[in-house]
CSV table of C-alpha atoms and ligand atoms in Angstrom, one decimal:
chain,number,residue,atom,x,y,z
A,1,MET,CA,99.4,292.4,81.8
A,2,PRO,CA,102.1,289.7,82.0
A,3,GLN,CA,100.8,286.3,83.1
A,4,ARG,CA,101.5,285.4,86.7
A,5,VAL,CA,103.1,282.1,87.6
A,6,LEU,CA,103.5,280.4,90.9
A,7,THR,CA,106.0,277.8,92.1
A,8,GLY,CA,105.5,276.1,95.5
A,9,ILE,CA,108.4,274.3,97.2
A,10,LYS,CA,107.7,271.9,100.0
A,11,PRO,CA,110.6,271.9,102.5
A,12,THR,CA,110.7,268.1,103.2
A,13,GLY,CA,114.3,267.3,102.3
A,14,THR,CA,117.7,268.8,101.7
A,15,PRO,CA,117.7,269.9,98.0
A,16,HIS,CA,119.6,267.5,95.7
A,17,VAL,CA,121.1,267.6,92.2
A,18,GLY,CA,117.9,266.0,90.8
A,19,ASN,CA,115.9,269.0,92.3
A,20,LEU,CA,118.4,271.4,90.8
A,21,LEU,CA,118.1,270.2,87.3
A,22,GLY,CA,114.4,269.0,87.3
A,23,ALA,CA,112.8,271.8,89.3
A,24,ILE,CA,114.9,274.7,90.5
A,25,ARG,CA,116.5,275.7,87.2
A,26,PRO,CA,113.4,275.3,85.1
A,27,ALA,CA,111.4,277.3,87.7
A,28,LEU,CA,114.0,280.1,87.8
A,29,ARG,CA,113.9,280.4,84.0
A,30,LEU,CA,110.3,281.4,84.2
A,31,ALA,CA,111.3,284.8,85.4
A,32,ASP,CA,113.2,285.3,82.2
A,33,GLN,CA,110.3,284.4,80.0
A,34,GLY,CA,108.3,287.6,80.4
A,35,LEU,CA,106.2,286.1,83.2
A,36,GLU,CA,105.6,287.6,86.6
A,37,ALA,CA,107.1,284.9,88.9
A,38,MET,CA,106.2,284.1,92.5
A,39,TYR,CA,108.0,281.4,94.5
A,40,PHE,CA,107.1,280.3,98.0
A,41,ILE,CA,108.1,277.8,100.6
A,42,ALA,CA,105.1,275.6,101.5
A,43,ASP,CA,106.1,275.1,105.1
A,44,TYR,CA,102.5,274.4,106.3
A,45,HIS,CA,102.3,271.7,103.6
A,46,ALA,CA,105.4,270.1,105.0
A,47,LEU,CA,103.7,269.9,108.4
A,48,THR,CA,101.6,267.0,107.1
A,49,THR,CA,104.8,264.9,107.3
A,50,VAL,CA,107.5,266.8,109.1
A,51,ASN,CA,106.7,266.8,112.8
A,52,ASP,CA,110.0,267.8,114.3
A,53,ALA,CA,110.2,271.5,115.0
A,54,LYS,CA,114.0,271.8,114.5
A,55,GLU,CA,113.9,269.8,111.3
A,56,LEU,CA,111.1,271.9,109.8
A,57,ARG,CA,113.0,275.1,110.7
A,58,GLN,CA,116.2,273.8,109.3
A,59,LEU,CA,114.7,272.5,106.0
A,60,THR,CA,112.9,275.8,105.5
A,61,LEU,CA,116.2,277.7,105.8
A,62,GLU,CA,118.1,275.2,103.6
A,63,VAL,CA,115.4,275.3,100.8
A,64,ALA,CA,115.3,279.1,100.9
A,65,ALA,CA,119.1,279.4,100.9
A,66,THR,CA,119.3,276.9,98.0
A,67,TRP,CA,116.9,278.8,95.8
A,68,LEU,CA,118.6,282.1,96.5
A,69,ALA,CA,122.1,280.7,96.0
A,70,CYS,CA,120.9,279.2,92.7
A,71,GLY,CA,119.9,282.6,91.4
A,72,LEU,CA,116.5,283.4,92.6
A,73,ASP,CA,116.3,287.2,92.6
A,74,PRO,CA,114.1,288.5,95.4
A,75,GLU,CA,114.0,292.0,93.9
A,76,ARG,CA,112.7,290.9,90.5
A,77,THR,CA,110.4,288.1,91.7
A,78,ILE,CA,108.4,287.5,94.8
A,79,PHE,CA,109.8,285.0,97.3
A,80,TYR,CA,108.0,284.3,100.6
A,81,ARG,CA,106.9,281.7,103.1
A,82,GLN,CA,103.4,280.3,103.1
A,83,SER,CA,103.1,280.6,106.8
A,84,ASP,CA,103.6,284.4,106.6
A,85,ILE,CA,100.3,284.8,104.6
A,86,PRO,CA,97.4,284.4,107.0
A,87,GLU,CA,94.9,285.0,104.1
A,88,ILE,CA,95.9,281.6,102.7
A,89,PHE,CA,94.5,279.9,105.7
A,90,GLU,CA,91.3,281.9,105.9
A,91,LEU,CA,90.7,281.1,102.2
A,92,THR,CA,91.4,277.4,102.9
A,93,TRP,CA,88.4,277.2,105.2
A,94,ILE,CA,86.2,279.0,102.8
A,95,PHE,CA,87.3,276.7,100.0
A,96,ASP,CA,86.7,273.6,102.2
A,97,CYS,CA,83.1,274.6,102.2
A,98,PHE,CA,83.0,274.5,98.4
A,99,THR,CA,85.1,271.3,97.9
A,100,SER,CA,83.3,268.0,97.5
A,101,LYS,CA,84.6,265.3,99.7
A,102,GLY,CA,84.5,263.0,96.7
A,103,TRP,CA,87.1,265.2,94.9
A,104,MET,CA,89.5,264.6,97.9
A,105,ASN,CA,88.8,260.8,97.8
A,106,LYS,CA,90.0,260.8,94.3
A,107,ALA,CA,93.1,262.9,94.7
A,108,HIS,CA,96.1,260.9,93.5
A,109,ALA,CA,98.5,261.6,96.4
A,110,TYR,CA,95.9,260.5,99.0
A,111,LYS,CA,94.9,257.5,96.9
A,112,ALA,CA,98.5,256.4,96.6
A,113,ILE,CA,98.9,256.3,100.3
A,114,VAL,CA,95.7,254.3,100.7
A,115,ALA,CA,96.8,251.9,98.0
A,116,ALA,CA,100.1,251.4,99.8
A,117,ALA,CA,98.3,250.7,103.1
A,118,GLU,CA,96.0,248.1,101.4
A,119,GLU,CA,99.0,246.5,99.7
A,120,LYS,CA,100.7,246.1,103.1
A,121,GLY,CA,97.5,244.4,104.4
A,122,GLU,CA,96.6,247.2,106.8
A,123,GLN,CA,93.2,246.8,108.5
A,124,ASP,CA,92.5,250.5,108.2
A,125,ALA,CA,93.5,251.9,104.8
A,126,ASP,CA,93.3,255.4,106.3
A,127,ALA,CA,95.8,254.5,109.1
A,128,GLY,CA,98.4,257.2,109.4
A,129,ILE,CA,96.6,259.7,107.2
A,130,ASN,CA,95.9,263.0,108.9
A,131,MET,CA,93.4,265.5,107.7
A,132,GLY,CA,96.2,267.7,106.4
A,133,ILE,CA,97.2,265.0,103.9
A,134,TYR,CA,93.6,264.4,103.0
A,135,SER,CA,92.7,268.0,102.3
A,136,TYR,CA,96.2,269.0,101.0
A,137,PRO,CA,94.7,270.0,97.6
A,138,VAL,CA,92.4,272.6,99.3
A,139,LEU,CA,95.4,274.4,100.9
A,140,MET,CA,97.2,274.2,97.6
A,141,ALA,CA,94.1,275.8,95.9
A,142,ALA,CA,94.3,278.7,98.4
A,143,ASP,CA,98.1,279.1,97.8
A,144,ILE,CA,97.3,279.6,94.1
A,145,ILE,CA,94.0,281.5,94.1
A,146,ALA,CA,95.0,284.0,96.8
A,147,PHE,CA,97.5,285.5,94.3
A,148,ASP,CA,95.4,285.7,91.1
A,149,ILE,CA,97.7,283.2,89.5
A,150,ASP,CA,97.3,282.4,85.8
A,151,LEU,CA,99.7,279.5,85.4
A,152,VAL,CA,101.1,276.8,87.7
A,153,PRO,CA,104.0,274.9,86.3
A,154,VAL,CA,103.8,271.4,87.6
A,155,GLY,CA,105.0,267.9,86.9
A,156,LYS,CA,102.5,265.3,86.0
A,157,ASP,CA,102.2,264.3,89.7
A,158,GLN,CA,100.7,267.7,90.6
A,159,LYS,CA,98.5,268.3,87.6
A,160,GLN,CA,95.4,266.9,89.3
A,161,HIS,CA,95.9,269.2,92.3
A,162,VAL,CA,95.9,272.3,90.1
A,163,GLU,CA,92.8,271.0,88.4
A,164,ILE,CA,91.1,270.8,91.8
A,165,ALA,CA,92.1,274.4,92.3
A,166,ARG,CA,90.4,275.2,89.0
A,167,ASP,CA,87.3,273.4,90.1
A,168,ILE,CA,87.2,275.3,93.4
A,169,ALA,CA,87.7,278.6,91.7
A,170,GLN,CA,85.0,277.9,89.1
A,171,ARG,CA,82.6,276.7,91.8
A,172,ILE,CA,83.0,280.0,93.8
A,173,ASN,CA,82.5,282.0,90.6
A,174,HIS,CA,79.5,280.0,89.7
A,175,VAL,CA,77.8,280.2,93.1
A,176,TYR,CA,78.5,283.9,93.7
A,177,GLY,CA,78.3,285.0,90.1
A,178,GLY,CA,81.0,286.7,88.1
A,179,ASN,CA,84.7,286.8,88.6
A,180,VAL,CA,85.2,286.6,92.3
A,181,VAL,CA,88.5,284.7,91.9
A,182,ARG,CA,90.9,284.0,89.0
A,183,VAL,CA,90.8,280.5,87.6
A,184,PRO,CA,94.3,279.1,87.3
A,185,GLN,CA,95.7,276.7,84.7
A,186,PRO,CA,98.3,274.0,85.0
A,187,LYS,CA,101.4,274.3,82.8
A,188,ILE,CA,102.8,270.9,82.3
A,189,ASP,CA,106.5,270.5,81.7
A,190,GLU,CA,106.8,267.4,79.5
A,191,ASP,CA,110.5,267.2,79.3
A,192,THR,CA,111.8,268.1,82.7
A,193,ALA,CA,115.2,266.4,83.3
A,194,THR,CA,115.3,263.4,85.4
A,195,VAL,CA,118.6,262.5,86.9
A,196,PRO,CA,119.6,259.1,88.3
A,197,GLY,CA,120.7,258.8,91.8
A,198,ILE,CA,123.8,257.0,93.1
A,199,ASP,CA,122.0,253.6,92.8
A,200,GLY,CA,120.9,254.2,89.2
A,201,ARG,CA,117.2,254.8,90.1
A,202,LYS,CA,115.6,258.3,89.7
A,203,MET,CA,117.3,260.6,92.2
A,204,SER,CA,114.8,261.0,95.1
A,205,LYS,CA,114.8,261.4,98.8
A,206,SER,CA,112.5,258.5,99.1
A,207,TYR,CA,115.2,256.2,97.7
A,208,GLY,CA,118.0,257.7,99.8
A,209,ASN,CA,120.1,257.9,96.6
A,210,GLN,CA,120.5,261.6,96.4
A,211,ILE,CA,123.6,263.9,95.9
A,212,PRO,CA,122.9,267.1,97.9
A,213,ILE,CA,123.6,270.2,95.9
A,214,PHE,CA,125.6,271.9,98.5
A,215,ALA,CA,127.3,269.0,100.2
A,216,SER,CA,130.8,269.9,101.4
A,217,PRO,CA,133.5,268.8,98.9
A,218,LYS,CA,134.3,265.9,101.1
A,219,ALA,CA,130.6,264.7,101.4
A,220,LEU,CA,130.3,265.1,97.6
A,221,LYS,CA,133.2,262.9,97.0
A,222,LYS,CA,131.8,260.3,99.5
A,223,ALA,CA,128.4,260.3,97.7
A,224,VAL,CA,129.9,259.9,94.3
A,225,ASN,CA,132.3,257.2,95.4
A,226,GLN,CA,129.3,255.1,96.6
A,227,ILE,CA,128.1,254.7,93.0
A,228,VAL,CA,128.3,251.0,92.3
A,229,THR,CA,130.4,249.9,89.3
A,230,ASP,CA,131.5,246.6,88.0
A,231,SER,CA,135.0,245.1,88.3
A,232,SER,CA,136.2,245.6,84.8
A,233,PRO,CA,139.7,246.9,84.6
A,234,PRO,CA,140.5,250.5,83.4
A,235,GLU,CA,141.6,249.5,79.9
A,236,THR,CA,138.3,247.7,79.1
A,237,PRO,CA,136.1,249.8,76.8
A,238,LYS,CA,133.0,250.9,78.6
A,239,ASP,CA,129.5,251.8,77.5
A,240,PRO,CA,128.7,255.3,78.8
A,241,ASP,CA,125.0,254.8,78.4
A,242,ALA,CA,125.0,251.9,80.8
A,243,SER,CA,126.9,253.9,83.5
A,244,THR,CA,125.2,255.9,86.2
A,245,ILE,CA,128.3,258.0,86.6
A,246,PHE,CA,128.0,259.1,83.0
A,247,GLN,CA,124.2,259.7,83.2
A,248,ILE,CA,124.6,262.1,86.1
A,249,PHE,CA,127.5,263.8,84.3
A,250,LYS,CA,125.5,264.2,81.1
A,251,ALA,CA,122.6,265.8,83.0
A,252,LEU,CA,124.9,268.6,84.1
A,253,ALA,CA,127.4,269.0,81.4
A,254,THR,CA,127.3,270.5,77.9
A,255,PRO,CA,126.9,268.1,74.9
A,256,GLU,CA,130.5,268.7,74.0
A,257,GLU,CA,131.7,267.8,77.5
A,258,SER,CA,129.5,264.7,77.5
A,259,HIS,CA,130.9,263.7,74.1
A,260,GLN,CA,134.4,263.9,75.4
A,261,LEU,CA,133.8,261.8,78.5
A,262,ALA,CA,131.9,259.3,76.3
A,263,GLU,CA,135.0,258.9,74.2
A,264,ARG,CA,137.1,258.3,77.2
A,265,TYR,CA,134.7,255.6,78.3
A,266,ARG,CA,134.9,253.9,74.8
A,267,SER,CA,138.6,253.9,74.8
A,268,GLY,CA,138.8,252.6,78.4
A,269,ILE,CA,138.6,254.6,81.6
A,270,GLY,CA,139.2,253.6,85.2
A,271,TRP,CA,136.1,253.9,87.4
A,272,GLY,CA,138.1,256.1,89.8
A,273,ASP,CA,138.8,258.5,86.9
A,274,ALA,CA,135.2,258.5,85.8
A,275,LYS,CA,134.1,259.4,89.3
A,276,LYS,CA,136.7,262.1,89.5
A,277,ALA,CA,135.4,263.6,86.3
A,278,LEU,CA,131.9,263.7,87.8
A,279,ILE,CA,133.0,265.1,91.1
A,280,ASP,CA,135.0,267.9,89.3
A,281,ARG,CA,132.0,268.7,87.1
A,282,ILE,CA,129.6,269.0,90.0
A,283,GLU,CA,132.1,271.1,91.8
A,284,GLN,CA,132.4,273.4,88.8
A,285,GLU,CA,128.6,273.6,88.6
A,286,VAL,CA,128.0,274.5,92.3
A,287,GLY,CA,131.2,275.7,93.8
A,288,GLU,CA,130.4,279.4,93.4
A,289,ALA,CA,126.8,279.0,94.5
A,290,ARG,CA,128.0,277.0,97.5
A,291,ALA,CA,129.9,280.0,98.9
A,292,LYS,CA,126.6,282.0,98.6
A,293,TYR,CA,124.7,279.2,100.2
A,294,ASP,CA,127.1,278.9,103.1
A,295,ALA,CA,127.0,282.6,103.7
A,296,LEU,CA,123.2,282.6,103.8
A,297,MET,CA,123.1,279.6,106.1
A,298,ALA,CA,125.4,281.3,108.5
A,299,ASP,CA,123.0,284.3,108.7
A,300,PRO,CA,119.4,282.9,109.1
A,301,ALA,CA,118.2,286.3,110.2
A,302,LYS,CA,119.0,287.5,106.7
A,303,ILE,CA,117.0,284.7,105.1
A,304,ASP,CA,114.0,285.5,107.5
A,305,ASP,CA,114.2,289.1,106.6
A,306,LEU,CA,114.2,288.5,102.8
A,307,LEU,CA,111.2,286.1,103.2
A,308,ALA,CA,109.4,288.7,105.3
A,309,LYS,CA,109.9,291.4,102.7
A,310,GLY,CA,108.6,289.0,100.1
A,311,ALA,CA,105.6,288.2,102.2
A,312,ALA,CA,104.8,291.9,102.6
A,313,LYS,CA,104.7,292.3,98.8
A,314,ALA,CA,102.7,289.1,98.3
A,315,ARG,CA,100.1,290.0,100.9
A,316,VAL,CA,98.9,293.0,98.9
A,317,THR,CA,97.3,290.7,96.4
A,318,ALA,CA,96.2,288.2,99.0
A,319,ARG,CA,94.4,290.9,100.9
A,320,ALA,CA,92.6,292.1,97.8
A,321,THR,CA,91.5,288.6,97.0
A,322,MET,CA,90.4,288.1,100.5
A,323,ASP,CA,88.3,291.2,100.5
A,324,ARG,CA,86.6,290.2,97.2
A,325,VAL,CA,85.8,286.7,98.6
A,326,ARG,CA,84.5,287.9,101.9
A,327,LYS,CA,82.3,290.4,100.2
A,328,ALA,CA,81.0,287.8,97.8
A,329,ILE,CA,80.1,285.3,100.5
A,330,GLY,CA,78.5,287.8,102.9
A,331,ILE,CA,81.2,288.0,105.6
A,332,THR,CA,81.2,291.8,105.9
A,333,ARG,CA,80.2,294.4,108.4
B,1,LIG,N1,102.2,270.2,96.2
B,1,LIG,C1,103.5,270.7,95.7
B,1,LIG,C2,104.5,269.6,95.8
B,1,LIG,O1,104.4,268.7,96.5
B,1,LIG,C3,103.9,271.9,96.5
B,1,LIG,C4,102.9,273.0,96.5
B,1,LIG,C5,102.1,273.4,97.5
B,1,LIG,C6,102.5,273.8,95.4
B,1,LIG,N2,101.3,274.5,97.2
B,1,LIG,C7,101.5,274.7,95.8
B,1,LIG,C8,103.0,273.9,94.0
B,1,LIG,C9,101.0,275.7,95.0
B,1,LIG,C10,102.4,274.8,93.2
B,1,LIG,C11,101.4,275.7,93.6
B,1,LIG,O2,105.5,269.7,95.1
């Protein structure tokens, strides 16, 4: 049996070039590595922070269209929306009853918010934290365990959440004896690409420095032109490694292309030309996929339909897990 891997995508922002190189491409490659790949849009996870109905709907469509345009094959893999799988939410309650409150107190994502509140001198360190944020790892455990997942590829920030899912699965198996649920494992990607944003810091929605993957050519140009450069004239030799423009280019381009641009830097390049090289390279990378993306975004019913079909496939496993768990805990007729 091939190992089954799961990737969860939270629709909290318009996907950017950093997401493309650091998350989307590596995740799509899993399907070519002899693994059975499942991908889902964690829309109910996004509800912990996105409280605008239109925005949640729009982001869900954008994220789905992005992954499809970037090559996700809904025939060969399973692609669905979390909210279409009711079993996940029934499992969440059951798992709540086997999750120590202390585990949640120690979850990094929650602790980081508390630490930020304390730093700001908030009276109540829990201010602004809803129960969804607090018990986020339990819903994530249900996302994983519902589908008998073997491996969850995650960055370091999510490793602890997968370990909590492991703990929950092991506790259920221990309490009820035997293999009621499959125990998942984190698969840590050490060398995922990080791409700088237009201000030189890591590209991230929270810094507002992102270049959207499928921005219109005009918006793409505008974003790249915002990259801050010094006032050195074109003929001055420049250090590519000290240039954000070059760093973003290098993350996308082949070594040969990067080498060529580096040579142009060393022999003197105008910043306008460097920016143009980057804009052209991004355009080359995403132009074709953008047409696919635009077509999908113009037809939301098609996206909904694809996701619904994926959910129907995914639910077969979720129902079987649900049946085993219900039987094990004594919720039967
Ligand atoms: N927590 C993940 C993130 O913030 C998203 C996610 C939700 C997820 N459920 C998951 C990832 C299950 C992997 C498996 O990126």
